[in-house]
């Protein structure tokens, strides 16, 4: 490739090299670009570059180590047979809480009632942002989230955990059936908390986050959800909040374009 074939020269940051030292990359048109193995990106690494990954990019490096570790775990563990209940580390950790709540039904009912109040707080805040403040993002996120939860919850109906401690005052009230995967309790709280932070209501968001953690501990202690239900609930809240934001941006662009 000679100089005449070069279309443009851009500065970019190499993931392997020190991000404070930009390198030069060459961009060519599709017709002119012909890949050759000697141009492979990895061949440009030096020993210093490879050793500098942990220093310059610690988070991806830790994820890489975790990838190798969990590959070893996955390929060597004994799988749970169909006749046995699922293994859940959260259930193992919360065994003392489960024993207490199992022996104290009154305490279990009180905590279930308080948890239902917290769910009401989430619902009230999300509806408030729409009906009173005129902001729709949190409400749209909740609609996205609960719709997806309904689809996934019906497609894969997990067995009720062994030792489940139900309560007539727990949400949904009345000991009715519910989807285990994923936790709408947790996802709804995350959606409300993210909206609070966007609006500068940091103290209120911290209160919701703290109550959400206590809620997750209780749900594990009562065997009301598997650990994976709660973890995915956190991710679902973040995901659908982001999708709701993108939806609003797209609608705003469409309105502006229509006016023009």
mmCIF file of C-alpha atoms in Angstrom:
data_model
loop_
_atom_site.group_PDB
_atom_site.id
_atom_site.type_symbol
_atom_site.label_atom_id
_atom_site.label_comp_id
_atom_site.label_asym_id
_atom_site.label_seq_id
_atom_site.Cartn_x
_atom_site.Cartn_y
_atom_site.Cartn_z
ATOM 1 C CA UNK A 1 0.000 0.000 0.000
ATOM 2 C CA UNK A 2 1.474 3.372 -1.035
ATOM 3 C CA UNK A 3 0.636 6.871 0.162
ATOM 4 C CA UNK A 4 -1.808 7.527 -2.699
ATOM 5 C CA UNK A 5 -4.017 4.687 -1.520
ATOM 6 C CA UNK A 6 -4.511 6.190 1.911
ATOM 7 C CA UNK A 7 -7.897 7.817 2.299
ATOM 8 C CA UNK A 8 -7.536 9.292 5.783
ATOM 9 C CA UNK A 9 -5.433 9.078 8.934
ATOM 10 C CA UNK A 10 -7.172 8.927 12.299
ATOM 11 C CA UNK A 11 -5.956 8.840 15.882
ATOM 12 C CA UNK A 12 -7.374 6.071 18.053
ATOM 13 C CA UNK A 13 -6.618 4.425 21.383
ATOM 14 C CA UNK A 14 -5.153 0.950 21.345
ATOM 15 C CA UNK A 15 -6.752 -1.326 23.970
ATOM 16 C CA UNK A 16 -3.399 -2.970 24.606
ATOM 17 C CA UNK A 17 -1.104 0.050 24.605
ATOM 18 C CA UNK A 18 -1.066 2.934 27.068
ATOM 19 C CA UNK A 19 -4.266 4.948 26.385
ATOM 20 C CA UNK A 20 -2.315 8.171 26.931
ATOM 21 C CA UNK A 21 -0.264 7.418 23.800
ATOM 22 C CA UNK A 22 -2.441 7.518 20.668
ATOM 23 C CA UNK A 23 -1.404 5.485 17.650
ATOM 24 C CA UNK A 24 -1.937 6.161 13.972
ATOM 25 C CA UNK A 25 -4.340 3.978 12.017
ATOM 26 C CA UNK A 26 -4.970 4.046 8.274
ATOM 27 C CA UNK A 27 -8.471 3.888 6.820
ATOM 28 C CA UNK A 28 -8.950 2.823 3.192
ATOM 29 C CA UNK A 29 -11.940 2.354 0.934
ATOM 30 C CA UNK A 30 -13.394 -1.166 0.692
ATOM 31 C CA UNK A 31 -12.099 -1.590 -2.860
ATOM 32 C CA UNK A 32 -8.535 -0.688 -1.888
ATOM 33 C CA UNK A 33 -8.436 -2.584 1.408
ATOM 34 C CA UNK A 34 -6.922 -6.067 1.141
ATOM 35 C CA UNK A 35 -6.234 -7.891 4.376
ATOM 36 C CA UNK A 36 -2.921 -9.642 4.780
ATOM 37 C CA UNK A 37 -1.965 -11.725 7.798
ATOM 38 C CA UNK A 38 1.140 -9.650 8.437
ATOM 39 C CA UNK A 39 -1.174 -6.678 9.056
ATOM 40 C CA UNK A 40 -3.019 -8.486 11.874
ATOM 41 C CA UNK A 41 -3.471 -6.257 14.878
ATOM 42 C CA UNK A 42 -2.027 -8.766 17.353
ATOM 43 C CA UNK A 43 1.291 -8.831 15.501
ATOM 44 C CA UNK A 44 1.803 -5.172 16.407
ATOM 45 C CA UNK A 45 1.889 -5.977 20.133
ATOM 46 C CA UNK A 46 5.157 -5.806 21.980
ATOM 47 C CA UNK A 47 5.962 -7.604 25.232
ATOM 48 C CA UNK A 48 5.599 -4.278 27.029
ATOM 49 C CA UNK A 49 2.129 -3.812 25.523
ATOM 50 C CA UNK A 50 0.988 -7.272 26.672
ATOM 51 C CA UNK A 51 2.349 -6.818 30.180
ATOM 52 C CA UNK A 52 0.781 -3.370 30.382
ATOM 53 C CA UNK A 53 -2.794 -4.635 30.002
ATOM 54 C CA UNK A 54 -3.308 -5.125 33.746
ATOM 55 C CA UNK A 55 -1.926 -1.681 34.508
ATOM 56 C CA UNK A 56 -3.628 0.333 31.780
ATOM 57 C CA UNK A 57 -6.930 -1.590 31.604
ATOM 58 C CA UNK A 58 -7.492 -3.270 35.000
ATOM 59 C CA UNK A 59 -11.257 -3.829 34.651
ATOM 60 C CA UNK A 60 -11.116 -5.747 31.311
ATOM 61 C CA UNK A 61 -8.108 -7.628 32.692
ATOM 62 C CA UNK A 62 -10.062 -8.745 35.777
ATOM 63 C CA UNK A 63 -12.969 -9.810 33.553
ATOM 64 C CA UNK A 64 -10.542 -11.830 31.449
ATOM 65 C CA UNK A 65 -9.206 -13.611 34.546
ATOM 66 C CA UNK A 66 -12.795 -14.281 35.690
ATOM 67 C CA UNK A 67 -13.611 -15.712 32.258
ATOM 68 C CA UNK A 68 -10.808 -18.251 32.546
ATOM 69 C CA UNK A 69 -11.714 -19.074 36.155
ATOM 70 C CA UNK A 70 -15.409 -19.678 35.494
ATOM 71 C CA UNK A 71 -14.654 -21.694 32.368
ATOM 72 C CA UNK A 72 -12.644 -24.016 34.611
ATOM 73 C CA UNK A 73 -15.476 -24.128 37.146
ATOM 74 C CA UNK A 74 -18.145 -24.754 34.511
ATOM 75 C CA UNK A 75 -16.307 -27.597 32.799
ATOM 76 C CA UNK A 76 -15.398 -29.450 36.010
ATOM 77 C CA UNK A 77 -18.400 -29.160 38.338
ATOM 78 C CA UNK A 78 -20.927 -31.940 38.911
ATOM 79 C CA UNK A 79 -24.256 -30.955 37.340
ATOM 80 C CA UNK A 80 -27.427 -31.129 39.444
ATOM 81 C CA UNK A 81 -29.461 -34.243 38.511
ATOM 82 C CA UNK A 82 -33.135 -33.841 37.517
ATOM 83 C CA UNK A 83 -34.293 -35.521 40.734
ATOM 84 C CA UNK A 84 -32.551 -32.958 42.985
ATOM 85 C CA UNK A 85 -33.591 -29.384 43.817
ATOM 86 C CA UNK A 86 -31.562 -26.569 42.205
ATOM 87 C CA UNK A 87 -28.441 -25.421 43.997
ATOM 88 C CA UNK A 88 -28.661 -21.758 44.999
ATOM 89 C CA UNK A 89 -25.799 -20.050 46.799
ATOM 90 C CA UNK A 90 -28.141 -17.319 48.035
ATOM 91 C CA UNK A 91 -30.239 -19.968 49.796
ATOM 92 C CA UNK A 92 -27.130 -21.386 51.448
ATOM 93 C CA UNK A 93 -26.074 -17.964 52.744
ATOM 94 C CA UNK A 94 -29.534 -17.084 54.053
ATOM 95 C CA UNK A 95 -30.205 -20.400 55.849
ATOM 96 C CA UNK A 96 -30.199 -18.718 59.295
ATOM 97 C CA UNK A 97 -32.786 -16.166 58.115
ATOM 98 C CA UNK A 98 -34.937 -18.948 56.669
ATOM 99 C CA UNK A 99 -34.858 -20.870 59.963
ATOM 100 C CA UNK A 100 -35.899 -17.776 61.939
ATOM 101 C CA UNK A 101 -38.761 -16.871 59.602
ATOM 102 C CA UNK A 102 -39.913 -20.478 59.455
ATOM 103 C CA UNK A 103 -40.112 -20.638 63.255
ATOM 104 C CA UNK A 104 -41.669 -17.148 63.572
ATOM 105 C CA UNK A 105 -44.658 -16.876 61.184
ATOM 106 C CA UNK A 106 -45.682 -13.564 62.730
ATOM 107 C CA UNK A 107 -42.321 -11.992 61.892
ATOM 108 C CA UNK A 108 -42.549 -13.375 58.379
ATOM 109 C CA UNK A 109 -45.959 -11.737 57.950
ATOM 110 C CA UNK A 110 -44.701 -8.371 59.255
ATOM 111 C CA UNK A 111 -41.728 -8.360 56.881
ATOM 112 C CA UNK A 112 -43.954 -9.416 53.990
ATOM 113 C CA UNK A 113 -46.307 -6.524 54.753
ATOM 114 C CA UNK A 114 -43.420 -4.047 54.893
ATOM 115 C CA UNK A 115 -42.142 -5.377 51.576
ATOM 116 C CA UNK A 116 -45.581 -4.834 50.047
ATOM 117 C CA UNK A 117 -45.478 -1.230 51.297
ATOM 118 C CA UNK A 118 -42.123 -0.823 49.539
ATOM 119 C CA UNK A 119 -43.606 -2.158 46.294
ATOM 120 C CA UNK A 120 -46.368 0.422 46.711
ATOM 121 C CA UNK A 121 -43.721 3.130 47.131
ATOM 122 C CA UNK A 122 -42.077 2.087 43.869
ATOM 123 C CA UNK A 123 -45.378 2.074 42.015
ATOM 124 C CA UNK A 124 -46.441 5.422 43.453
ATOM 125 C CA UNK A 125 -43.157 7.101 42.514
ATOM 126 C CA UNK A 126 -43.136 5.748 38.955
ATOM 127 C CA UNK A 127 -46.738 6.826 38.350
ATOM 128 C CA UNK A 128 -46.030 10.200 39.997
ATOM 129 C CA UNK A 129 -43.254 10.949 37.511
ATOM 130 C CA UNK A 130 -45.752 10.489 34.681
ATOM 131 C CA UNK A 131 -49.079 11.740 36.002
ATOM 132 C CA UNK A 132 -47.786 14.676 38.080
ATOM 133 C CA UNK A 133 -44.360 15.624 36.707
ATOM 134 C CA UNK A 134 -45.162 14.771 33.100
ATOM 135 C CA UNK A 135 -42.067 12.588 32.589
ATOM 136 C CA UNK A 136 -42.735 9.245 30.938
ATOM 137 C CA UNK A 137 -39.365 7.462 30.965
ATOM 138 C CA UNK A 138 -39.768 5.534 34.229
ATOM 139 C CA UNK A 139 -43.322 4.483 33.344
ATOM 140 C CA UNK A 140 -42.306 3.317 29.864
ATOM 141 C CA UNK A 141 -39.377 1.414 31.383
ATOM 142 C CA UNK A 142 -41.724 -0.321 33.835
ATOM 143 C CA UNK A 143 -44.117 -1.266 31.027
ATOM 144 C CA UNK A 144 -41.251 -2.677 28.956
ATOM 145 C CA UNK A 145 -39.884 -4.536 31.965
ATOM 146 C CA UNK A 146 -43.120 -6.160 33.137
ATOM 147 C CA UNK A 147 -44.081 -7.159 29.584
ATOM 148 C CA UNK A 148 -40.741 -8.898 29.056
ATOM 149 C CA UNK A 149 -40.986 -10.474 32.514
ATOM 150 C CA UNK A 150 -44.391 -11.897 31.635
ATOM 151 C CA UNK A 151 -43.117 -13.407 28.388
ATOM 152 C CA UNK A 152 -39.986 -14.945 29.925
ATOM 153 C CA UNK A 153 -41.780 -16.003 33.090
ATOM 154 C CA UNK A 154 -44.359 -17.923 31.092
ATOM 155 C CA UNK A 155 -41.836 -19.440 28.661
ATOM 156 C CA UNK A 156 -39.696 -20.878 31.479
ATOM 157 C CA UNK A 157 -41.753 -21.653 34.581
ATOM 158 C CA UNK A 158 -39.284 -22.482 37.327
ATOM 159 C CA UNK A 159 -40.325 -24.796 40.187
ATOM 160 C CA UNK A 160 -41.250 -23.172 43.478
ATOM 161 C CA UNK A 161 -38.162 -23.300 45.724
ATOM 162 C CA UNK A 162 -38.151 -25.933 48.434
ATOM 163 C CA UNK A 163 -39.015 -24.373 51.795
ATOM 164 C CA UNK A 164 -40.929 -21.418 50.320
ATOM 165 C CA UNK A 165 -42.489 -19.271 53.076
ATOM 166 C CA UNK A 166 -45.530 -17.544 51.651
ATOM 167 C CA UNK A 167 -47.710 -14.880 53.226
ATOM 168 C CA UNK A 168 -51.151 -13.547 52.429
ATOM 169 C CA UNK A 169 -49.910 -9.943 52.737
ATOM 170 C CA UNK A 170 -46.920 -10.411 50.435
ATOM 171 C CA UNK A 171 -47.161 -8.819 46.984
ATOM 172 C CA UNK A 172 -49.012 -10.029 44.989
ATOM 173 C CA UNK A 173 -51.418 -10.067 47.930
ATOM 174 C CA UNK A 174 -53.473 -13.190 48.600
ATOM 175 C CA UNK A 175 -51.023 -16.084 48.111
ATOM 176 C CA UNK A 176 -51.658 -16.074 44.360
ATOM 177 C CA UNK A 177 -49.321 -17.606 41.800
ATOM 178 C CA UNK A 178 -46.471 -15.553 40.358
ATOM 179 C CA UNK A 179 -43.578 -15.744 37.918
ATOM 180 C CA UNK A 180 -40.235 -16.494 39.541
ATOM 181 C CA UNK A 181 -38.035 -15.287 36.685
ATOM 182 C CA UNK A 182 -37.276 -12.483 37.040
ATOM 183 C CA UNK A 183 -37.985 -10.346 40.106
ATOM 184 C CA UNK A 184 -40.310 -7.444 39.310
ATOM 185 C CA UNK A 185 -39.843 -6.241 42.903
ATOM 186 C CA UNK A 186 -36.142 -5.664 42.302
ATOM 187 C CA UNK A 187 -36.398 -4.360 38.724
ATOM 188 C CA UNK A 188 -39.082 -1.820 39.642
ATOM 189 C CA UNK A 189 -36.970 -0.488 42.483
ATOM 190 C CA UNK A 190 -33.965 -0.100 40.175
ATOM 191 C CA UNK A 191 -36.056 1.821 37.624
ATOM 192 C CA UNK A 192 -37.299 4.203 40.330
ATOM 193 C CA UNK A 193 -33.798 4.652 41.781
ATOM 194 C CA UNK A 194 -32.268 5.480 38.387
ATOM 195 C CA UNK A 195 -34.943 8.098 37.764
ATOM 196 C CA UNK A 196 -34.280 9.647 41.170
ATOM 197 C CA UNK A 197 -30.593 9.983 40.387
ATOM 198 C CA UNK A 198 -31.348 11.599 37.023
ATOM 199 C CA UNK A 199 -33.449 14.180 38.824
ATOM 200 C CA UNK A 200 -30.826 14.887 41.478
ATOM 201 C CA UNK A 201 -32.718 13.052 44.237
ATOM 202 C CA UNK A 202 -29.646 11.174 45.417
ATOM 203 C CA UNK A 203 -30.714 10.740 49.050
ATOM 204 C CA UNK A 204 -34.061 9.258 48.039
ATOM 205 C CA UNK A 205 -32.269 6.958 45.593
ATOM 206 C CA UNK A 206 -29.946 5.690 48.334
ATOM 207 C CA UNK A 207 -32.968 4.940 50.514
ATOM 208 C CA UNK A 208 -34.540 2.928 47.692
ATOM 209 C CA UNK A 209 -31.285 1.076 47.022
ATOM 210 C CA UNK A 210 -30.937 0.172 50.694
ATOM 211 C CA UNK A 211 -34.534 -1.051 50.887
ATOM 212 C CA UNK A 212 -33.982 -3.000 47.676
ATOM 213 C CA UNK A 213 -30.997 -4.833 49.176
ATOM 214 C CA UNK A 214 -33.034 -5.658 52.298
ATOM 215 C CA UNK A 215 -35.844 -6.811 50.012
ATOM 216 C CA UNK A 216 -33.479 -9.158 48.161
ATOM 217 C CA UNK A 217 -32.201 -10.631 51.437
ATOM 218 C CA UNK A 218 -35.782 -11.235 52.571
ATOM 219 C CA UNK A 219 -36.785 -12.818 49.251
ATOM 220 C CA UNK A 220 -33.851 -15.218 49.498
ATOM 221 C CA UNK A 221 -34.609 -15.930 53.143
ATOM 222 C CA UNK A 222 -38.243 -16.783 52.389
ATOM 223 C CA UNK A 223 -37.249 -18.677 49.227
ATOM 224 C CA UNK A 224 -39.515 -16.313 47.286
ATOM 225 C CA UNK A 225 -36.980 -15.990 44.459
ATOM 226 C CA UNK A 226 -33.839 -17.704 43.285
ATOM 227 C CA UNK A 227 -30.628 -15.668 43.286
ATOM 228 C CA UNK A 228 -30.650 -15.525 39.486
ATOM 229 C CA UNK A 229 -34.132 -13.942 39.583
ATOM 230 C CA UNK A 230 -32.815 -11.086 41.712
ATOM 231 C CA UNK A 231 -29.591 -10.584 39.757
ATOM 232 C CA UNK A 232 -31.442 -10.461 36.438
ATOM 233 C CA UNK A 233 -33.980 -8.130 38.057
ATOM 234 C CA UNK A 234 -31.212 -5.590 38.676
ATOM 235 C CA UNK A 235 -29.977 -5.914 35.100
ATOM 236 C CA UNK A 236 -33.511 -5.737 33.703
ATOM 237 C CA UNK A 237 -34.199 -2.504 35.551
ATOM 238 C CA UNK A 238 -31.066 -0.924 34.085
ATOM 239 C CA UNK A 239 -31.681 -2.316 30.600
ATOM 240 C CA UNK A 240 -35.291 -1.201 30.272
ATOM 241 C CA UNK A 241 -34.546 2.217 31.737
ATOM 242 C CA UNK A 242 -31.925 2.639 29.003
ATOM 243 C CA UNK A 243 -34.309 1.380 26.295
ATOM 244 C CA UNK A 244 -37.021 3.759 27.515
ATOM 245 C CA UNK A 245 -34.539 6.622 27.239
ATOM 246 C CA UNK A 246 -33.662 5.637 23.672
ATOM 247 C CA UNK A 247 -37.363 5.395 22.846
ATOM 248 C CA UNK A 248 -37.964 8.937 24.130
ATOM 249 C CA UNK A 249 -34.990 10.286 22.169
ATOM 250 C CA UNK A 250 -36.243 8.635 18.994
ATOM 251 C CA UNK A 251 -39.737 10.067 19.456
ATOM 252 C CA UNK A 252 -38.318 13.553 20.067
ATOM 253 C CA UNK A 253 -36.227 13.358 16.908
ATOM 254 C CA UNK A 254 -39.301 12.222 14.996
ATOM 255 C CA UNK A 255 -41.349 15.166 16.301
ATOM 256 C CA UNK A 256 -38.626 17.675 15.417
ATOM 257 C CA UNK A 257 -38.233 16.174 11.947
ATOM 258 C CA UNK A 258 -41.990 16.302 11.382
ATOM 259 C CA UNK A 259 -42.117 19.984 12.376
ATOM 260 C CA UNK A 260 -39.234 20.854 10.051
#
